GROMACS .gro file of C-alpha atoms in nm:
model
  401
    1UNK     CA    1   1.980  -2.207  -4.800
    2UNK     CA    2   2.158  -1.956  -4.647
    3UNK     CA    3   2.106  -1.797  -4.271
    4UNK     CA    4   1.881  -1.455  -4.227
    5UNK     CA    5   2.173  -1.174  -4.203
    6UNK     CA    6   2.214  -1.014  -3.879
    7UNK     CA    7   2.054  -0.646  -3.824
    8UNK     CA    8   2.249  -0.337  -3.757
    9UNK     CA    9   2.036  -0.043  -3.711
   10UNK     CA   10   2.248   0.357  -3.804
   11UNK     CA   11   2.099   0.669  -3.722
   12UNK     CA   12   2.177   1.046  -3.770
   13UNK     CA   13   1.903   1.167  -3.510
   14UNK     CA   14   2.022   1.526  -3.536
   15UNK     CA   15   2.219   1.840  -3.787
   16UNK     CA   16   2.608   1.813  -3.702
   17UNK     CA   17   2.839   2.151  -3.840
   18UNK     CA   18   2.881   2.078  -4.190
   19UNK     CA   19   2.639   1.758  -4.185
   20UNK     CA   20   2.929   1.572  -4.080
   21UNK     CA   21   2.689   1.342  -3.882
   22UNK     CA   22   2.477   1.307  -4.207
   23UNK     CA   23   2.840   1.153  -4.381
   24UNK     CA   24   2.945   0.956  -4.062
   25UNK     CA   25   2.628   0.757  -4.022
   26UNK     CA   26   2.634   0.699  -4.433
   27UNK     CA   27   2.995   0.538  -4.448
   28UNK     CA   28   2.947   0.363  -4.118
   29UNK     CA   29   2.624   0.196  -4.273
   30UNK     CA   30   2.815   0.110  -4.575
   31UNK     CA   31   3.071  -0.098  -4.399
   32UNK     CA   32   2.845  -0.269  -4.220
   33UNK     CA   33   2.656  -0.354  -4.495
   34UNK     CA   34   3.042  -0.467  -4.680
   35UNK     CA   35   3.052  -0.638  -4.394
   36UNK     CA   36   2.740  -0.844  -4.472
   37UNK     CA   37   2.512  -0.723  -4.205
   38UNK     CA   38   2.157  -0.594  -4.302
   39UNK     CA   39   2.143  -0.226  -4.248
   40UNK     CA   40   1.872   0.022  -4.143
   41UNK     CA   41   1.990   0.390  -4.217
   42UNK     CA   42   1.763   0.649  -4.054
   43UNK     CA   43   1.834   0.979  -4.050
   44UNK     CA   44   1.570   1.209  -3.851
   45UNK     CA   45   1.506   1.608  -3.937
   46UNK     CA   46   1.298   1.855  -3.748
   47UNK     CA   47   1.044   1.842  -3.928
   48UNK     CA   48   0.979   1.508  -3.897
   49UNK     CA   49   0.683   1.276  -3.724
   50UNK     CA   50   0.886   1.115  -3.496
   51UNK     CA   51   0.660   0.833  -3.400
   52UNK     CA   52   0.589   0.761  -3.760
   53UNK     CA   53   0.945   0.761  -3.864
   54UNK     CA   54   1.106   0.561  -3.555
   55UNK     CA   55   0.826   0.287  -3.475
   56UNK     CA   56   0.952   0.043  -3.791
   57UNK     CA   57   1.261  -0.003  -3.563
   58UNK     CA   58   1.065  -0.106  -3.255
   59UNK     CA   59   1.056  -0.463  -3.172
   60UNK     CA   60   1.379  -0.582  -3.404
   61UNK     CA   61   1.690  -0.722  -3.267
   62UNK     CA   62   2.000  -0.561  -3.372
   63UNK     CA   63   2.355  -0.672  -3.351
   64UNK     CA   64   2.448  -0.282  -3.280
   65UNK     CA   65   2.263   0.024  -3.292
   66UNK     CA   66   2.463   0.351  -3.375
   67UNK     CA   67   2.424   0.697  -3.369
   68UNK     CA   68   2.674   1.015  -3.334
   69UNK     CA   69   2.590   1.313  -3.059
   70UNK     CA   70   2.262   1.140  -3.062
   71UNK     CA   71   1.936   1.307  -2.933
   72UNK     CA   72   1.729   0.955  -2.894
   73UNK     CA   73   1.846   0.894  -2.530
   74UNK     CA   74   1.603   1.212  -2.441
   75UNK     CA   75   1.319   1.091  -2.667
   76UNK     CA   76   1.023   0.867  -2.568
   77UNK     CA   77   0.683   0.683  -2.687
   78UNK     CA   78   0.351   0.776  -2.615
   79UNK     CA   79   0.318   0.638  -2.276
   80UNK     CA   80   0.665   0.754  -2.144
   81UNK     CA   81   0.890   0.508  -2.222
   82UNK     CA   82   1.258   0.583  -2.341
   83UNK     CA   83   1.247   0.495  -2.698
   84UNK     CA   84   1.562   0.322  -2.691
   85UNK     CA   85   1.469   0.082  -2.460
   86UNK     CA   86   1.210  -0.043  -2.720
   87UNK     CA   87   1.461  -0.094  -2.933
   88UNK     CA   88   1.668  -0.436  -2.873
   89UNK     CA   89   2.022  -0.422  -2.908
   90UNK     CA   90   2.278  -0.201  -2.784
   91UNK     CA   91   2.282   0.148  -2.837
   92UNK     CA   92   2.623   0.297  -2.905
   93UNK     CA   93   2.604   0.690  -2.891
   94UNK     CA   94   2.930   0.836  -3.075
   95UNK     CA   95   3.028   1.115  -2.867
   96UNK     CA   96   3.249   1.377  -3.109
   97UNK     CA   97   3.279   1.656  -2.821
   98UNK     CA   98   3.350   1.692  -2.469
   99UNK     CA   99   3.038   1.480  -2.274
  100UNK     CA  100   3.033   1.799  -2.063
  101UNK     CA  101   2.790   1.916  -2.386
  102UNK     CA  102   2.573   1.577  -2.323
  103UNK     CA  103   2.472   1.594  -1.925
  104UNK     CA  104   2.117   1.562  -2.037
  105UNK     CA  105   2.147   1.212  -2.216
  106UNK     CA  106   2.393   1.074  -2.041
  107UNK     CA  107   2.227   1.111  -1.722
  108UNK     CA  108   1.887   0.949  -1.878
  109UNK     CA  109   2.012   0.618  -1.678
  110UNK     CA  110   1.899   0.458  -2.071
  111UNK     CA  111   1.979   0.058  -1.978
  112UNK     CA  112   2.123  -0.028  -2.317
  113UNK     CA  113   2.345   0.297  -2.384
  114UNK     CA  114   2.661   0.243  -2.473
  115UNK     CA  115   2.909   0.542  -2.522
  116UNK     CA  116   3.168   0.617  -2.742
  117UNK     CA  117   3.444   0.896  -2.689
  118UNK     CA  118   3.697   1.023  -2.894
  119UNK     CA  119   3.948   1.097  -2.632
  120UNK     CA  120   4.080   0.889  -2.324
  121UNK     CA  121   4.066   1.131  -2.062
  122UNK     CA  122   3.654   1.166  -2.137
  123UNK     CA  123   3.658   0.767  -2.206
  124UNK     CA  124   3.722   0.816  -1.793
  125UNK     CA  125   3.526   1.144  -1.775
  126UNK     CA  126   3.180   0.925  -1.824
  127UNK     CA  127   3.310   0.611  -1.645
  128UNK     CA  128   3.290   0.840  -1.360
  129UNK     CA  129   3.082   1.081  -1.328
  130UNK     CA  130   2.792   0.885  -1.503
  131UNK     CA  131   2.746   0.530  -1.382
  132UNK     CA  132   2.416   0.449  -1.532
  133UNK     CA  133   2.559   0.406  -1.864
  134UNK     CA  134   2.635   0.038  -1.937
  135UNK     CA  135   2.980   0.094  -2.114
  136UNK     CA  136   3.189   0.373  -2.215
  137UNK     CA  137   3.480   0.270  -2.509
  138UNK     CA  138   3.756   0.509  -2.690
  139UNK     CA  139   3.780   0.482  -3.063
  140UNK     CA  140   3.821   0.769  -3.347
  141UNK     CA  141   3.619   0.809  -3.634
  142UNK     CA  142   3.687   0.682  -3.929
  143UNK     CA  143   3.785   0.876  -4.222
  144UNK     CA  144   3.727   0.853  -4.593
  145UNK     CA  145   3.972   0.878  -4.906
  146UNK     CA  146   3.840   1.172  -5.153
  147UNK     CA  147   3.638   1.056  -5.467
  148UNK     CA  148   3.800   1.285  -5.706
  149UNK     CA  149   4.063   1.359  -5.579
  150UNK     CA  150   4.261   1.524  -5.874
  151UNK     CA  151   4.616   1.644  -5.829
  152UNK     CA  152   4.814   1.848  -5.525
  153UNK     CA  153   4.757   2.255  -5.595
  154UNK     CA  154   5.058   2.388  -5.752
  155UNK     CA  155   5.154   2.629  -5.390
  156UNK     CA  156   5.252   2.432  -5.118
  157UNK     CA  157   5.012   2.587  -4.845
  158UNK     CA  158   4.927   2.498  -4.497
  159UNK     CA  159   4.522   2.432  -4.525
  160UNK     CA  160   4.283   2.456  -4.250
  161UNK     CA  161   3.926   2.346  -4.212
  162UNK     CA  162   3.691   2.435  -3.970
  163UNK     CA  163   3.519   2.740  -3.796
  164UNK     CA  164   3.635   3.012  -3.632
  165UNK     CA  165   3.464   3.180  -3.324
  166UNK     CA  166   3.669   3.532  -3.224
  167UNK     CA  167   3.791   3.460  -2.859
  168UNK     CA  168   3.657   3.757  -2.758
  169UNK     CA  169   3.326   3.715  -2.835
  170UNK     CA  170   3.291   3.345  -2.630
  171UNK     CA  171   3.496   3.502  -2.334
  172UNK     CA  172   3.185   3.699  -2.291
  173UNK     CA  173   2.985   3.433  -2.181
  174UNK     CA  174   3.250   3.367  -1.939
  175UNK     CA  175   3.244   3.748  -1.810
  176UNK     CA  176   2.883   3.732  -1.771
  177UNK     CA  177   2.849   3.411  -1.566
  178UNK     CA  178   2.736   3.505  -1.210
  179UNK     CA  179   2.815   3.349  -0.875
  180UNK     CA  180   2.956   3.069  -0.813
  181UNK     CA  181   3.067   2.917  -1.114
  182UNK     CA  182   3.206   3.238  -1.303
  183UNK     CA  183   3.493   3.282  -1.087
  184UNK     CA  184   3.571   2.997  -1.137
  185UNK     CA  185   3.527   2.942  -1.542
  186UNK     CA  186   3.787   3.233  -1.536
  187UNK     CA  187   4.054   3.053  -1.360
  188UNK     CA  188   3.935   2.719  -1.528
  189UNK     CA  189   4.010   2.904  -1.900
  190UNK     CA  190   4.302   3.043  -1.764
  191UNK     CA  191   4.508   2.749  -1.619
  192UNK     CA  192   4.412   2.587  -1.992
  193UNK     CA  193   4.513   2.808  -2.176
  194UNK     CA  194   4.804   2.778  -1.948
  195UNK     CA  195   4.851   2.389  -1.947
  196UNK     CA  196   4.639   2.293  -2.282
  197UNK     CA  197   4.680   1.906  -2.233
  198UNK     CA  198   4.529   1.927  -1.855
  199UNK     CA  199   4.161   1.811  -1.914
  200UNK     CA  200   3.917   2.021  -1.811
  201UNK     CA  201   3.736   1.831  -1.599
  202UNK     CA  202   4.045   1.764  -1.374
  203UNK     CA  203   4.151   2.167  -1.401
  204UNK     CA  204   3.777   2.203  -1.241
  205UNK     CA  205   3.832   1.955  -0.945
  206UNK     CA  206   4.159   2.117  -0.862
  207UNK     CA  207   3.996   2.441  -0.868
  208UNK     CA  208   3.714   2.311  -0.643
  209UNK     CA  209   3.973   2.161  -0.422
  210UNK     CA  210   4.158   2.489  -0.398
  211UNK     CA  211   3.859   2.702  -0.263
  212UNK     CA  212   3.778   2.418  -0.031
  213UNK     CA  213   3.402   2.333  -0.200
  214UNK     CA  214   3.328   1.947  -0.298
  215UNK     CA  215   3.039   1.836  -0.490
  216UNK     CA  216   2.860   1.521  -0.580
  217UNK     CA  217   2.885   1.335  -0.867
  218UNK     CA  218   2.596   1.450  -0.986
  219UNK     CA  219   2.682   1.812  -0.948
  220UNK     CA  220   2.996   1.805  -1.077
  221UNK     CA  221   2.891   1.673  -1.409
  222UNK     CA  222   2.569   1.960  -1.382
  223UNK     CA  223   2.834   2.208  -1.291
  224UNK     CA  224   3.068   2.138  -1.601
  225UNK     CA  225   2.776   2.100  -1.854
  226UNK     CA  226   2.732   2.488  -1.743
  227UNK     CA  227   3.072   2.554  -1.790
  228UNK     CA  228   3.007   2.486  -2.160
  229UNK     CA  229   3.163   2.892  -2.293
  230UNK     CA  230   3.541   2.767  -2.149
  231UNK     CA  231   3.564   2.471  -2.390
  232UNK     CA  232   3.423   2.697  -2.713
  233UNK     CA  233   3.679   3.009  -2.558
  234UNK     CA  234   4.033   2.763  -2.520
  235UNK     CA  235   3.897   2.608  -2.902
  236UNK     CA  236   3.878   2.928  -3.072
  237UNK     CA  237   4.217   3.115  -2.912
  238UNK     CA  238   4.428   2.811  -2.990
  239UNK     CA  239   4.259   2.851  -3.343
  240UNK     CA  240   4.373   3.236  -3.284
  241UNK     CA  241   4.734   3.153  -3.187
  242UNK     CA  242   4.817   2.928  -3.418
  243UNK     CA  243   4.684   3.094  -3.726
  244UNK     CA  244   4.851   3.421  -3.594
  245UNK     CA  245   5.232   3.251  -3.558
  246UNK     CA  246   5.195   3.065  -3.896
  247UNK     CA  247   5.133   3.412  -4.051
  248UNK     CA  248   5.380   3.609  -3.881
  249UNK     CA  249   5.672   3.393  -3.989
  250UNK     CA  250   5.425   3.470  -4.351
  251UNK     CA  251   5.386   3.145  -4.395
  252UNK     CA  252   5.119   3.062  -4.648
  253UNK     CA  253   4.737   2.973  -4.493
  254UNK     CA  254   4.406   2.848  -4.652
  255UNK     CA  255   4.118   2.876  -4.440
  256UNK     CA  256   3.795   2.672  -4.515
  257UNK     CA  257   3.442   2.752  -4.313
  258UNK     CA  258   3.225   2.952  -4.138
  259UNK     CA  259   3.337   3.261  -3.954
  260UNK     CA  260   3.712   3.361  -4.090
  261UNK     CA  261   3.553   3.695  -4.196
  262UNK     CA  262   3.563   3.797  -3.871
  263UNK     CA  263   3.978   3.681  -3.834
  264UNK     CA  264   4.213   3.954  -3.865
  265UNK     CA  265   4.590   4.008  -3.940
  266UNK     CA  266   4.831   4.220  -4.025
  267UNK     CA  267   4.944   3.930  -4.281
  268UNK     CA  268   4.652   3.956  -4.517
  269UNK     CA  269   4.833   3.881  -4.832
  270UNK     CA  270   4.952   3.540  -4.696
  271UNK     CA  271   4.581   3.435  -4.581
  272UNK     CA  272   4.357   3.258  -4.822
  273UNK     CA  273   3.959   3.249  -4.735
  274UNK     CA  274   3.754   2.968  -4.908
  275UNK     CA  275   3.373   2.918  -4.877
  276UNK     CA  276   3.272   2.639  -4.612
  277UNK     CA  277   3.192   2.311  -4.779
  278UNK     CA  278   2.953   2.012  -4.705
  279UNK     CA  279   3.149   1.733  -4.503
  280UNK     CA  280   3.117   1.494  -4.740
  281UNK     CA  281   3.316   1.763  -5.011
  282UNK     CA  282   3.634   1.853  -4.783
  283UNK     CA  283   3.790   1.524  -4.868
  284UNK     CA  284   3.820   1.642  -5.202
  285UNK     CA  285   3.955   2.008  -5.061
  286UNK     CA  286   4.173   1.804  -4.818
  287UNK     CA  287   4.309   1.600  -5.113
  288UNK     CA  288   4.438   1.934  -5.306
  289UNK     CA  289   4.671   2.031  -5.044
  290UNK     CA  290   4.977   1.963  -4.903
  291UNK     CA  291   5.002   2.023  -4.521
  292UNK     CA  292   4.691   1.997  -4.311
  293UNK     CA  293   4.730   2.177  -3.949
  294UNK     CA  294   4.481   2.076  -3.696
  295UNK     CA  295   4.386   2.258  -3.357
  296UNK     CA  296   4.242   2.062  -3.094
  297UNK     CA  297   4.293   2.119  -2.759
  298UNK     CA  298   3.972   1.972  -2.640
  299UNK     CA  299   4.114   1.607  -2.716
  300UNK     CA  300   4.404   1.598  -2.468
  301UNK     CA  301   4.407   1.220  -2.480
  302UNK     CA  302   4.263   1.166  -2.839
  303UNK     CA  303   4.259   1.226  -3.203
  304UNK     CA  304   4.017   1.449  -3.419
  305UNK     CA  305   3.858   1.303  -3.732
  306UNK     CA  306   4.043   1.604  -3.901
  307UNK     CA  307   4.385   1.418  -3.857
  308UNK     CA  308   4.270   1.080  -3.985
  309UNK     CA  309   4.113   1.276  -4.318
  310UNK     CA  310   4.458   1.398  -4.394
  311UNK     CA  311   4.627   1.060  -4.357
  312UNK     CA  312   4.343   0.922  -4.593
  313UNK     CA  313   4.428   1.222  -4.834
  314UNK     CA  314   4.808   1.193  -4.844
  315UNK     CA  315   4.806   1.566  -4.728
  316UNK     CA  316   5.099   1.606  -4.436
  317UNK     CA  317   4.907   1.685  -4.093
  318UNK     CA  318   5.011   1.919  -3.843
  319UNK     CA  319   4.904   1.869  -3.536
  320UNK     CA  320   4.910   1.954  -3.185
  321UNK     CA  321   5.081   1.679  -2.971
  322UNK     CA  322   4.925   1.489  -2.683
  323UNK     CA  323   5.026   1.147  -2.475
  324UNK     CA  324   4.798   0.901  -2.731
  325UNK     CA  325   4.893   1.070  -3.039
  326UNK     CA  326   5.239   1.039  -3.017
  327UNK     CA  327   5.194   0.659  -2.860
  328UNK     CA  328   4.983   0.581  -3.162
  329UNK     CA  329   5.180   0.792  -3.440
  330UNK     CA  330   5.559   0.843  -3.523
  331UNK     CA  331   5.631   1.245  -3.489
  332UNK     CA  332   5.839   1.325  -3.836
  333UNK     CA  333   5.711   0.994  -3.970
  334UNK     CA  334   5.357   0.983  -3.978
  335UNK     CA  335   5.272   1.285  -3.841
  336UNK     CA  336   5.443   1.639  -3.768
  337UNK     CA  337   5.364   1.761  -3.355
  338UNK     CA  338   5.412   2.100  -3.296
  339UNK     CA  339   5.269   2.253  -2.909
  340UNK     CA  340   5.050   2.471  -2.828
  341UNK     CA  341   5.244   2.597  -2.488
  342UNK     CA  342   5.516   2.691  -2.707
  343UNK     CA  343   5.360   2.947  -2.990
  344UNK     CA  344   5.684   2.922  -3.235
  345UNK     CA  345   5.691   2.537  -3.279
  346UNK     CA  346   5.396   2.538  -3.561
  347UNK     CA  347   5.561   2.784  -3.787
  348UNK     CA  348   5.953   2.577  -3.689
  349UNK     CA  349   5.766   2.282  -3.876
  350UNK     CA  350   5.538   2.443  -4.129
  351UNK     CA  351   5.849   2.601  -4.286
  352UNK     CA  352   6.059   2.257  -4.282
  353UNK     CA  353   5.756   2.094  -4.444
  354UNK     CA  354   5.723   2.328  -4.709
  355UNK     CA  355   6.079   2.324  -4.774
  356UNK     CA  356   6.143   1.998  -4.782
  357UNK     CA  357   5.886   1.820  -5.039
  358UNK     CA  358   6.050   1.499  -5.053
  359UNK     CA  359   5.987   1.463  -4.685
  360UNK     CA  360   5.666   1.559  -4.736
  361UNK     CA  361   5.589   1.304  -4.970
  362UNK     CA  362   5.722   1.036  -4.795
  363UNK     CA  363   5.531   1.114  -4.456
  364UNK     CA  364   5.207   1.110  -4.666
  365UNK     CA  365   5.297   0.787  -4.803
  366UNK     CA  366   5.343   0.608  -4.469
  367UNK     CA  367   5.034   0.775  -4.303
  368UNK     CA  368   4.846   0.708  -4.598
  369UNK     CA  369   4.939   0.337  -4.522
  370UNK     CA  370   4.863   0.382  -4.121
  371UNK     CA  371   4.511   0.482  -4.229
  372UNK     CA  372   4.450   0.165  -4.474
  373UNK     CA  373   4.548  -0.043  -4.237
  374UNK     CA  374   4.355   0.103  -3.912
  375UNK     CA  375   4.123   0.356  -3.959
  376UNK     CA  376   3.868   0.287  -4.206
  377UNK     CA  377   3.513   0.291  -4.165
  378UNK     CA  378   3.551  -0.077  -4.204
  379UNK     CA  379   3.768  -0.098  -3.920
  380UNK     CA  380   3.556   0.095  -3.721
  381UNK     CA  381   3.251  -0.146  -3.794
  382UNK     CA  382   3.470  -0.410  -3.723
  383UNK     CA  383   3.529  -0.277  -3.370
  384UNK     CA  384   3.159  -0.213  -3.237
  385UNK     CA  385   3.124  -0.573  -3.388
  386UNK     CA  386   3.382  -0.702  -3.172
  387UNK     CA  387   3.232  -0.505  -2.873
  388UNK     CA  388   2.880  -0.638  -2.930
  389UNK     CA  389   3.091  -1.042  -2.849
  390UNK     CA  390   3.307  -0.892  -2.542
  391UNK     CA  391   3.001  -0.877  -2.304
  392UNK     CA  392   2.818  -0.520  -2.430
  393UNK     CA  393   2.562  -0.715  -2.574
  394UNK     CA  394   2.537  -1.014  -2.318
  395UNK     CA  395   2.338  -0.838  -2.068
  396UNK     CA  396   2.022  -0.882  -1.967
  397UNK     CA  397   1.774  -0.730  -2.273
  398UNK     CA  398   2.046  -0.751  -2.523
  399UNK     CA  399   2.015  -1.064  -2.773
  400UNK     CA  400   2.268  -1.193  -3.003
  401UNK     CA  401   2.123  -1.437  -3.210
   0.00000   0.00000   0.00000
């Protein structure tokens, strides 16, 4: 007679852009379950009774519990308790932002939180500036090969996917902050815009250092979660830039998601607007093309899930550099750096790439194979699983049976 299977317990506790969450929790859940664990999906909506919905889970053990940008940490029961701390196992939160945007759970002092980052420098970020959480640990998401995927569109175009925000629009926020953080979310947007691998949590103590002010702990990591409009203003003019020197050198762009109406250029007949798709869908988009360009300057020390989906697509990515991409990828091999301090570079490679198919080909090949081999879903379960034997789950109120 065989042994009971271990319990892992998923959630998708709240609407991600594009129900990206939704798809993340679903294929994470799946290889768990490949991996012959029992698996508890539970996704929450507003509309919900959360007591109703949640207390099945109270009382079980669970190898891991799992849930990206999660809202639980700031939930309780009836007589005040953190709901998580009902639940036994630990709880790893996937964080797929800056933590600046999650002061509130973070700093809930929840005993069996766990957090993920996507990026180094905020693996350190949370190590430091919140101590009550039990662990902090850096790994990417995992991405997913397209279902039908169908063949490469016949014009070799650079696509990308995501939303667009006009600078101008989040700088306001900025303008309108008063005293004494506005001064200083100027400057901080400024010197990033200026230096985009310097994290902005270090570009803030610098700046506090320069006007001779020092906070706690405490208040730095209040201070930053106000400084939320600098992070969405440096996203959305590196979006700017680097669409704008791709289509000056009229190189051929696809946009996919909410807000390119409002983008403008001169360039028109070389810009392509599609409709923004469901997560779960852009695989199949991402398949189509041939060079996918990614923009993310709020990972200095990490990867976006928007690289990994190209790899898993055989579409060529793009990206910006930083230090761990270029430790963990081969620039002109696996991946194609271009940097955002230097506005021509993007539009230097785009053109090679598009002239040069063969290349192309070849690059998609070998990140295709990077991808297999590393940064599955699979792999990712594989990962917390390991975690949950390292000493995560060995503290007191965590079982492993």
């Amino acid at each position: 007679m065989q042994g009971k299977k271990e319990s892992v317990l998923v959630f998708c506790s709240r609407e991600i852009c594009y129900l990206s969450g939704n798809f993340f929790a679903a294929r994470l859940a799946d290889a768990f379950e490949e991996l012959g664990f029992e698996v508890s999906l539970c996704e929450l909506a507003g509309d919900d009774d959360l007591d109703e919905k949640l207390e099945p889970y109270i009382g079980r053990t669970y190898r891991a519990i799992v849930d990206f940008n999660s809202s639980l940490p700031r939930m309780e029961t009836e007589d005040g308790t953190p709901y998580l701390e009902k639940l036994n196992g630990p709880f790893f939160d996937y964080i797929l932002d800056h933590p600046l945007f999650h002061y509130n759970g973070l700093s809930r002092g929840i005993r069996n939180l766990c957090a993920v980052t996507l990026d180094l420098s905020q693996k350190a970020y949370i190590e430091r500036y919140y101590p009550s959480v039990r662990e902090v640990r850096m790994l990417p998401l995992g991405a997913a090969e397209a279902v039908c995927a169908g063949g490469k569109e016949q014009e070799c175009r650079v696509l990308f996917p995501g939303t667009y925000e006009r600078p101008e629009e989040t700088y306001e926020l900025i303008k309108g902050a008063g005293e004494p953080l506005g001064p200083m979310m100027r400057e901080l947007a400024a010197r990033r815009i200026e230096e985009p691998l310097l994290p902005m949590e270090e570009a803030f103590a610098d700046e506090l250092s320069r006007r001779g002010r020092a906070l706690s702990g405490e208040q730095f990591a209040l201070a930053m979660n106000a400084m939320y409009p600098v992070d969405a203003y440096v996203r959305n003019y590196f979006r700017k830039q680097t669409l704008d020197a791709l289509l000056e050198r009229r190189i051929p762009v696809t946009v996919v998601g909410n807000g390119w109406e409002k983008y403008r250029t001169p360039q028109e007949a070389f810009l392509r607007r599609e409709r923004e798709l469901g997560f779960a869908l852009s695989f199949e988009r991402i398949a189509r093309a041939h060079i996918l360009l990614n923009v993310s300057p709020m990972f200095p020390r990490g990867v976006h899930d928007r690289i990994l989906a190209g790899m898993a697509n055989r579409a060529v990515v793009l990206t910006d550099g930083n230090p761990y991409l270029r430790e963990q990828f081969a620039d002109g091999r696996e991946l194609f750096f271009y940097s955002l301090s230097e506005k021509g570079t993007v539009a230097d490679a785009a053109a090679e790439l598009i002239r040069r198919p063969g290349m192309r080909e070849e690059a998609a090949e070998r990140a295709y194979e990077v991808f297999q081999k590393r940064h599955t879903w699979k792999c990712r379960a594989e990962e917390i699983l390991r975690w949950t034997k390292q000493g995560v789950a060995q503290t007191e109120g965590f079982v492993v049976e």
